[in-house]
mmCIF file of C-alpha atoms in Angstrom:
data_model
loop_
_atom_site.group_PDB
_atom_site.id
_atom_site.type_symbol
_atom_site.label_atom_id
_atom_site.label_comp_id
_atom_site.label_asym_id
_atom_site.label_seq_id
_atom_site.Cartn_x
_atom_site.Cartn_y
_atom_site.Cartn_z
ATOM 1 C CA MET Q 1 64.646 211.282 120.088
ATOM 2 C CA LEU Q 2 68.285 212.338 119.649
ATOM 3 C CA ILE Q 3 68.379 216.107 120.161
ATOM 4 C CA PHE Q 4 71.641 217.749 121.183
ATOM 5 C CA PRO Q 5 72.275 221.138 122.758
ATOM 6 C CA GLU Q 6 74.934 223.324 121.165
ATOM 7 C CA THR Q 7 78.397 221.955 121.937
ATOM 8 C CA LYS Q 8 80.527 224.239 124.084
ATOM 9 C CA PHE Q 9 84.202 224.528 123.076
ATOM 10 C CA ASP Q 10 86.947 225.839 125.372
ATOM 11 C CA PHE Q 11 90.669 226.390 124.848
ATOM 12 C CA CYS Q 12 92.635 224.760 127.679
ATOM 13 C CA GLY Q 13 96.142 226.197 127.864
ATOM 14 C CA ASP Q 14 98.204 226.096 124.666
ATOM 15 C CA GLU Q 15 97.695 222.457 123.656
ATOM 16 C CA TYR Q 16 94.103 221.383 124.357
ATOM 17 C CA ILE Q 17 90.544 222.031 123.208
ATOM 18 C CA TYR Q 18 87.717 220.719 125.391
ATOM 19 C CA ALA Q 19 84.276 220.056 123.891
ATOM 20 C CA GLU Q 20 81.265 219.685 126.169
ATOM 21 C CA ILE Q 21 78.373 218.023 124.344
ATOM 22 C CA SER Q 22 76.019 218.081 127.332
ATOM 23 C CA LYS Q 23 76.332 218.925 131.021
ATOM 24 C CA GLU Q 24 74.716 215.719 132.241
ATOM 25 C CA MET Q 25 75.625 212.147 131.353
ATOM 26 C CA ARG Q 26 73.393 211.021 128.482
ATOM 27 C CA ILE Q 27 74.185 207.908 126.500
ATOM 28 C CA GLU Q 28 73.187 209.815 123.358
ATOM 29 C CA SER Q 29 75.917 212.378 124.070
ATOM 30 C CA ASN Q 30 78.434 209.574 124.365
ATOM 31 C CA PHE Q 31 77.349 208.157 120.993
ATOM 32 C CA LYS Q 32 78.121 211.581 119.528
ATOM 33 C CA ALA Q 33 81.478 211.891 121.341
ATOM 34 C CA ILE Q 34 82.617 208.503 120.029
ATOM 35 C CA SER Q 35 81.393 209.222 116.493
ATOM 36 C CA ILE Q 36 83.231 212.564 116.436
ATOM 37 C CA THR Q 37 86.498 211.263 117.852
ATOM 38 C CA ASN Q 38 86.453 208.310 115.437
ATOM 39 C CA GLU Q 39 85.976 210.739 112.552
ATOM 40 C CA LEU Q 40 88.830 212.920 113.795
ATOM 41 C CA ARG Q 41 91.183 209.932 113.846
ATOM 42 C CA LYS Q 42 90.171 209.013 110.287
ATOM 43 C CA ARG Q 43 90.971 212.502 109.032
ATOM 44 C CA ASN Q 44 94.452 212.379 110.565
ATOM 45 C CA ILE Q 45 94.585 216.179 110.879
ATOM 46 C CA PRO Q 46 98.196 217.466 110.890
ATOM 47 C CA GLY Q 47 99.142 218.748 114.353
ATOM 48 C CA MET Q 48 96.454 216.785 116.187
ATOM 49 C CA ILE Q 49 98.255 214.579 118.732
ATOM 50 C CA GLU Q 50 95.626 212.745 120.780
ATOM 51 C CA VAL Q 51 91.862 212.406 121.100
ATOM 52 C CA TYR Q 52 90.138 211.563 124.394
ATOM 53 C CA PRO Q 53 86.392 210.730 124.282
ATOM 54 C CA SER Q 54 84.498 210.846 127.580
ATOM 55 C CA ASN Q 55 80.933 210.310 128.765
ATOM 56 C CA ALA Q 56 79.458 213.564 127.439
ATOM 57 C CA SER Q 57 82.519 215.385 126.125
ATOM 58 C CA TYR Q 58 85.879 214.960 124.463
ATOM 59 C CA LEU Q 59 89.348 216.483 124.690
ATOM 60 C CA ILE Q 60 91.776 217.168 121.846
ATOM 61 C CA ARG Q 61 95.510 217.606 122.300
ATOM 62 C CA TYR Q 62 97.328 219.379 119.478
ATOM 63 C CA ASP Q 63 100.716 220.864 118.576
ATOM 64 C CA PRO Q 64 100.304 224.670 118.365
ATOM 65 C CA ASN Q 65 103.444 224.832 116.204
ATOM 66 C CA ALA Q 66 101.793 222.603 113.599
ATOM 67 C CA ILE Q 67 98.207 223.907 113.574
ATOM 68 C CA SER Q 68 96.459 227.032 114.735
ATOM 69 C CA PRO Q 69 93.951 226.315 117.530
ATOM 70 C CA HIS Q 70 91.389 228.389 115.620
ATOM 71 C CA HIS Q 71 91.884 226.310 112.462
ATOM 72 C CA LEU Q 72 91.500 223.141 114.516
ATOM 73 C CA LEU Q 73 88.366 224.562 116.092
ATOM 74 C CA ASP Q 74 86.942 225.064 112.588
ATOM 75 C CA TYR Q 75 87.452 221.325 111.932
ATOM 76 C CA LEU Q 76 85.784 220.442 115.224
ATOM 77 C CA GLN Q 77 82.769 222.657 114.645
ATOM 78 C CA GLU Q 78 82.289 221.257 111.148
ATOM 79 C CA ILE Q 79 82.382 217.661 112.374
ATOM 80 C CA ASP Q 80 80.216 218.509 115.383
ATOM 81 C CA GLN Q 81 77.524 219.907 113.093
ATOM 82 C CA GLN Q 82 77.709 216.816 110.880
ATOM 83 C CA LYS Q 83 77.419 214.467 113.867
ATOM 84 C CA SER Q 84 74.427 216.348 115.272
ATOM 85 C CA ASP Q 85 72.437 214.470 112.618
ATOM 86 C CA ARG Q 86 71.497 211.172 114.247
ATOM 87 C CA SER Q 87 71.860 209.316 110.941
ATOM 88 C CA GLU Q 88 75.606 210.111 111.147
ATOM 89 C CA LEU Q 89 76.036 208.469 114.554
ATOM 90 C CA TYR Q 90 77.351 205.031 113.646
ATOM 91 C CA PHE Q 91 80.635 203.216 114.132
ATOM 92 C CA SER Q 92 82.311 199.816 114.062
ATOM 93 C CA SER Q 93 82.129 198.043 117.392
ATOM 94 C CA ARG Q 94 82.586 194.669 119.106
ATOM 95 C CA ILE Q 95 80.567 192.592 121.542
ATOM 96 C CA ILE Q 96 82.959 190.952 124.020
ATOM 97 C CA GLU Q 97 81.985 188.329 126.582
ATOM 98 C CA ILE Q 98 83.325 188.772 130.124
ATOM 99 C CA PRO Q 99 82.867 185.642 132.313
ATOM 100 C CA VAL Q 100 82.162 186.726 135.911
ATOM 101 C CA TRP Q 101 82.119 184.807 139.167
ATOM 102 C CA TYR Q 102 79.449 186.790 141.011
ATOM 103 C CA ASN Q 103 79.201 186.934 144.806
ATOM 104 C CA ASP Q 104 82.692 185.453 144.922
ATOM 105 C CA LYS Q 105 84.996 184.630 147.825
ATOM 106 C CA ILE Q 106 87.905 186.784 146.622
ATOM 107 C CA THR Q 107 86.207 190.180 146.786
ATOM 108 C CA LYS Q 108 84.376 189.172 149.973
ATOM 109 C CA ARG Q 109 87.723 188.680 151.731
ATOM 110 C CA THR Q 110 88.812 192.102 150.482
ATOM 111 C CA ILE Q 111 85.612 193.851 151.542
ATOM 112 C CA GLU Q 112 85.784 192.485 155.084
ATOM 113 C CA LYS Q 113 88.895 194.584 155.665
ATOM 114 C CA TYR Q 114 87.065 197.779 154.730
ATOM 115 C CA GLN Q 115 83.762 197.324 156.561
ATOM 116 C CA HIS Q 116 84.531 200.450 158.617
ATOM 117 C CA LEU Q 117 84.283 202.589 155.468
ATOM 118 C CA GLN Q 118 80.577 201.798 155.019
ATOM 119 C CA PRO Q 119 79.134 200.058 158.108
ATOM 120 C CA GLU Q 120 75.674 199.933 156.529
ATOM 121 C CA ALA Q 121 76.947 197.318 154.019
ATOM 122 C CA GLU Q 122 77.924 194.991 156.884
ATOM 123 C CA GLY Q 123 81.016 193.869 154.972
ATOM 124 C CA ASP Q 124 79.096 192.523 151.970
ATOM 125 C CA ASP Q 125 78.971 194.767 148.909
ATOM 126 C CA PHE Q 126 77.073 192.213 146.832
ATOM 127 C CA SER Q 127 74.139 191.955 149.253
ATOM 128 C CA TYR Q 128 74.242 195.705 149.874
ATOM 129 C CA VAL Q 129 73.847 196.504 146.170
ATOM 130 C CA MET Q 130 71.288 193.735 145.700
ATOM 131 C CA LYS Q 131 69.046 195.058 148.483
ATOM 132 C CA ALA Q 132 69.557 198.687 147.433
ATOM 133 C CA ASN Q 133 68.037 197.767 144.066
ATOM 134 C CA GLY Q 134 65.058 195.942 145.568
ATOM 135 C CA PHE Q 135 66.222 192.341 145.109
ATOM 136 C CA THR Q 136 65.830 189.619 147.712
ATOM 137 C CA ASP Q 137 67.125 186.723 145.605
ATOM 138 C CA LYS Q 138 70.811 186.608 144.616
ATOM 139 C CA GLU Q 139 70.200 184.705 141.388
ATOM 140 C CA ASP Q 140 67.589 187.260 140.280
ATOM 141 C CA PHE Q 141 70.078 190.053 140.910
ATOM 142 C CA ILE Q 142 72.815 188.262 138.945
ATOM 143 C CA ALA Q 143 70.399 187.625 136.068
ATOM 144 C CA SER Q 144 69.406 191.301 136.033
ATOM 145 C CA HIS Q 145 72.993 192.557 136.030
ATOM 146 C CA SER Q 146 74.223 190.118 133.386
ATOM 147 C CA ALA Q 147 71.237 190.443 131.026
ATOM 148 C CA PRO Q 148 72.075 193.649 129.089
ATOM 149 C CA PRO Q 149 75.251 194.483 127.187
ATOM 150 C CA TYR Q 150 77.274 197.343 128.702
ATOM 151 C CA PHE Q 151 78.337 200.107 126.346
ATOM 152 C CA ILE Q 152 81.936 201.244 126.967
ATOM 153 C CA THR Q 153 81.644 205.016 127.204
ATOM 154 C CA SER Q 154 85.234 205.925 128.097
ATOM 155 C CA LEU Q 155 88.526 204.751 129.581
ATOM 156 C CA GLY Q 156 90.369 206.317 132.500
ATOM 157 C CA PHE Q 157 91.226 206.310 136.232
ATOM 158 C CA LYS Q 158 93.897 203.631 135.703
ATOM 159 C CA PRO Q 159 95.200 202.213 132.398
ATOM 160 C CA GLY Q 160 92.568 199.847 131.057
ATOM 161 C CA THR Q 161 89.659 200.905 133.285
ATOM 162 C CA ALA Q 162 86.524 201.011 131.135
ATOM 163 C CA TRP Q 163 83.156 202.416 132.189
ATOM 164 C CA GLY Q 164 80.179 200.370 131.012
ATOM 165 C CA PHE Q 165 76.611 201.691 130.816
ATOM 166 C CA PRO Q 166 73.730 199.192 130.344
ATOM 167 C CA LEU Q 167 71.893 199.449 127.014
ATOM 168 C CA GLY Q 168 68.249 198.658 126.367
ATOM 169 C CA VAL Q 169 67.252 198.921 130.029
ATOM 170 C CA PRO Q 170 64.398 201.256 131.095
ATOM 171 C CA GLN Q 171 65.717 204.076 133.272
ATOM 172 C CA ARG Q 172 63.843 202.906 136.367
ATOM 173 C CA GLN Q 173 65.331 199.391 136.043
ATOM 174 C CA ILE Q 174 69.001 200.371 135.701
ATOM 175 C CA LEU Q 175 70.988 198.924 138.595
ATOM 176 C CA GLN Q 176 72.737 201.612 140.616
ATOM 177 C CA ALA Q 177 74.946 201.788 143.675
ATOM 178 C CA PRO Q 178 76.586 204.512 145.767
ATOM 179 C CA LYS Q 179 80.367 204.598 145.842
ATOM 180 C CA TYR Q 180 82.272 204.109 149.079
ATOM 181 C CA PRO Q 181 82.302 207.384 151.098
ATOM 182 C CA SER Q 182 86.090 206.966 151.309
ATOM 183 C CA PRO Q 183 87.963 204.740 148.842
ATOM 184 C CA ARG Q 184 89.539 201.423 149.707
ATOM 185 C CA SER Q 185 93.325 201.354 149.644
ATOM 186 C CA TYR Q 186 93.230 198.007 147.831
ATOM 187 C CA THR Q 187 91.062 196.363 145.178
ATOM 188 C CA PRO Q 188 92.051 193.060 143.560
ATOM 189 C CA SER Q 189 92.831 192.941 139.870
ATOM 190 C CA GLU Q 190 89.803 191.924 137.741
ATOM 191 C CA ALA Q 191 87.287 192.777 140.484
ATOM 192 C CA VAL Q 192 83.890 193.805 139.082
ATOM 193 C CA GLY Q 193 82.361 196.896 140.671
ATOM 194 C CA ILE Q 194 79.293 199.119 140.367
ATOM 195 C CA GLY Q 195 79.324 202.865 140.987
ATOM 196 C CA GLY Q 196 76.293 204.927 140.046
ATOM 197 C CA ALA Q 197 74.892 203.257 136.927
ATOM 198 C CA PHE Q 198 78.319 202.173 135.655
ATOM 199 C CA THR Q 199 80.011 198.788 135.894
ATOM 200 C CA VAL Q 200 83.806 198.472 135.700
ATOM 201 C CA VAL Q 201 86.386 195.695 135.821
ATOM 202 C CA TYR Q 202 89.447 196.841 137.746
ATOM 203 C CA PRO Q 203 92.363 196.210 135.350
ATOM 204 C CA SER Q 204 94.999 195.866 138.077
ATOM 205 C CA GLU Q 205 95.381 196.104 141.847
ATOM 206 C CA SER Q 206 94.486 199.606 142.951
ATOM 207 C CA THR Q 207 92.541 201.832 145.254
ATOM 208 C CA GLY Q 208 88.814 201.909 144.541
ATOM 209 C CA SER Q 209 85.400 203.086 145.642
ATOM 210 C CA TYR Q 210 82.980 201.018 143.553
ATOM 211 C CA GLN Q 211 80.866 198.320 145.236
ATOM 212 C CA LEU Q 212 82.424 194.932 144.450
ATOM 213 C CA ILE Q 213 80.024 192.249 143.196
ATOM 214 C CA GLY Q 214 82.251 189.684 141.501
ATOM 215 C CA MET Q 215 85.480 188.749 139.747
ATOM 216 C CA SER Q 216 86.165 188.696 136.023
ATOM 217 C CA ALA Q 217 87.801 185.446 134.992
ATOM 218 C CA VAL Q 218 89.644 187.197 132.164
ATOM 219 C CA PRO Q 219 92.049 190.155 132.135
ATOM 220 C CA VAL Q 220 91.048 193.494 130.637
ATOM 221 C CA TYR Q 221 94.638 194.810 130.677
ATOM 222 C CA ASP Q 222 97.610 192.901 129.272
ATOM 223 C CA PRO Q 223 100.805 195.010 129.291
ATOM 224 C CA GLY Q 224 102.766 192.044 127.946
ATOM 225 C CA GLN Q 225 100.262 191.618 125.081
ATOM 226 C CA SER Q 226 100.523 187.875 125.514
ATOM 227 C CA LEU Q 227 96.911 187.099 124.575
ATOM 228 C CA PRO Q 228 95.892 187.410 120.895
ATOM 229 C CA LEU Q 229 93.125 189.975 121.473
ATOM 230 C CA PHE Q 230 95.687 192.400 122.933
ATOM 231 C CA GLN Q 231 98.041 192.454 119.948
ATOM 232 C CA ASP Q 232 96.964 195.967 118.929
ATOM 233 C CA SER Q 233 96.606 197.435 122.420
ATOM 234 C CA PHE Q 234 97.396 196.821 126.079
ATOM 235 C CA PHE Q 235 93.690 197.387 126.786
ATOM 236 C CA LEU Q 236 90.771 195.090 126.041
ATOM 237 C CA ALA Q 237 88.258 197.934 125.858
ATOM 238 C CA LYS Q 238 87.719 200.505 123.160
ATOM 239 C CA PRO Q 239 85.092 203.254 123.510
ATOM 240 C CA GLY Q 240 81.987 202.025 121.716
ATOM 241 C CA ASP Q 241 82.498 198.339 122.564
ATOM 242 C CA LEU Q 242 79.712 196.335 124.211
ATOM 243 C CA TRP Q 243 80.647 194.007 127.063
ATOM 244 C CA LYS Q 244 78.337 191.114 127.904
ATOM 245 C CA TYR Q 245 78.855 189.674 131.378
ATOM 246 C CA ARG Q 246 78.287 185.907 131.649
ATOM 247 C CA PRO Q 247 77.812 184.344 135.115
ATOM 248 C CA VAL Q 248 80.159 181.422 135.818
ATOM 249 C CA THR Q 249 80.624 179.110 138.787
ATOM 250 C CA GLU Q 250 83.700 179.040 141.016
ATOM 251 C CA ALA Q 251 84.974 175.965 139.165
ATOM 252 C CA GLU Q 252 84.451 177.599 135.768
ATOM 253 C CA TYR Q 253 86.227 180.708 137.012
ATOM 254 C CA TYR Q 254 89.370 178.786 137.964
ATOM 255 C CA ASN Q 255 89.294 176.728 134.749
ATOM 256 C CA ILE Q 256 89.244 179.936 132.700
ATOM 257 C CA ARG Q 257 92.010 181.454 134.854
ATOM 258 C CA GLU Q 258 94.131 178.387 134.086
ATOM 259 C CA GLU Q 259 93.544 178.840 130.347
ATOM 260 C CA VAL Q 260 94.508 182.508 130.670
ATOM 261 C CA ALA Q 261 97.693 181.585 132.544
ATOM 262 C CA LYS Q 262 98.612 179.139 129.748
ATOM 263 C CA ARG Q 263 97.822 181.827 127.146
ATOM 264 C CA ILE Q 264 95.328 179.576 125.381
ATOM 265 C CA TYR Q 265 92.114 181.355 126.361
ATOM 266 C CA GLU Q 266 90.108 182.751 123.444
ATOM 267 C CA TYR Q 267 87.742 185.642 124.089
ATOM 268 C CA ARG Q 268 84.301 185.380 122.592
ATOM 269 C CA VAL Q 269 83.975 188.381 120.268
ATOM 270 C CA LYS Q 270 81.498 189.524 117.639
ATOM 271 C CA SER Q 271 82.158 192.463 115.304
ATOM 272 C CA ILE Q 272 79.167 194.729 114.689
ATOM 273 C CA GLU Q 273 78.201 198.081 113.203
ATOM 274 C CA PHE Q 274 76.442 200.183 115.826
ATOM 275 C CA SER Q 275 73.791 202.718 114.773
ATOM 276 C CA ALA Q 276 72.645 205.250 117.359
ATOM 277 C CA GLU Q 277 69.675 206.058 115.111
ATOM 278 C CA GLN Q 278 68.443 202.453 115.156
ATOM 279 C CA TYR Q 279 69.011 202.213 118.906
ATOM 280 C CA ASP Q 280 67.025 205.425 119.380
ATOM 281 C CA GLU Q 281 64.144 204.082 117.303
ATOM 282 C CA GLU Q 282 64.056 200.425 118.346
ATOM 283 C CA GLY Q 283 65.707 200.233 121.772
ATOM 284 C CA MET Q 284 65.942 196.696 123.150
ATOM 285 C CA ARG Q 285 64.724 195.152 119.900
ATOM 286 C CA TYR Q 286 67.783 196.591 118.147
ATOM 287 C CA ILE Q 287 70.080 195.351 120.932
ATOM 288 C CA SER Q 288 68.549 191.880 120.611
ATOM 289 C CA GLN Q 289 69.288 191.935 116.879
ATOM 290 C CA LEU Q 290 72.929 192.847 117.534
ATOM 291 C CA MET Q 291 73.194 190.039 120.090
ATOM 292 C CA GLU Q 292 71.785 187.353 117.766
ATOM 293 C CA GLY Q 293 74.138 184.397 117.502
ATOM 294 C CA PHE Q 294 76.267 185.554 120.432
#
């Protein structure tokens, strides 16, 4: 049942208001954060500069010369009260397929260089995460990870990094992994990692502390906007999207990479309307309905 505590609002300096929906990460709180920030963008409030949704909160940047922070707070409190009704938690979304070469050779070569950071993994993040979640068979682990869609809760860390939380999975069955005690100095672009209950695709080469389990065959960040799906943004992800990981072989991975390089690859995408109320009531049955035909 969707029940929210009272949202806590704080003024941060002269240009920001921070709203904390809940102290702990709850997917329901993220549904509310995305619904509120979408509504704020629709209203196009004069003086509001940027809106940043996060896992269980959101941040507003505004121009204090254009709007009083107290007037803006009135807007926020009004919308917050409206979106505390679960029937108001709905938004346009997309299901996007991400082909992944799991247990790949690329990340394995990377991980070998950082074995000293977590000796217990013995230089193999994939097997480490698999065993930590009670799996003995690699294919069973891949099937478990790729079965649910992952709800994009927020973007951050580096441009294009999107955090995905599995939907329709019982709490006790959600795959989880500890982060590296100290981060790697290098992670390959498009590496797929798990940290806590979240899965990410690294958008570019960077440091990183998530356990690496595969490689995305497609980019999630395109600063040149050379692929059609990136015409409106450098980033593939938008908060509220659902990413569906599809296992591919090594050969399929390189075939897709070639299509990407030639700029002829077409992402598999389905537009949907997401209802938090229906998800709350029907769970996996609702997710299965959304995934029909995909």
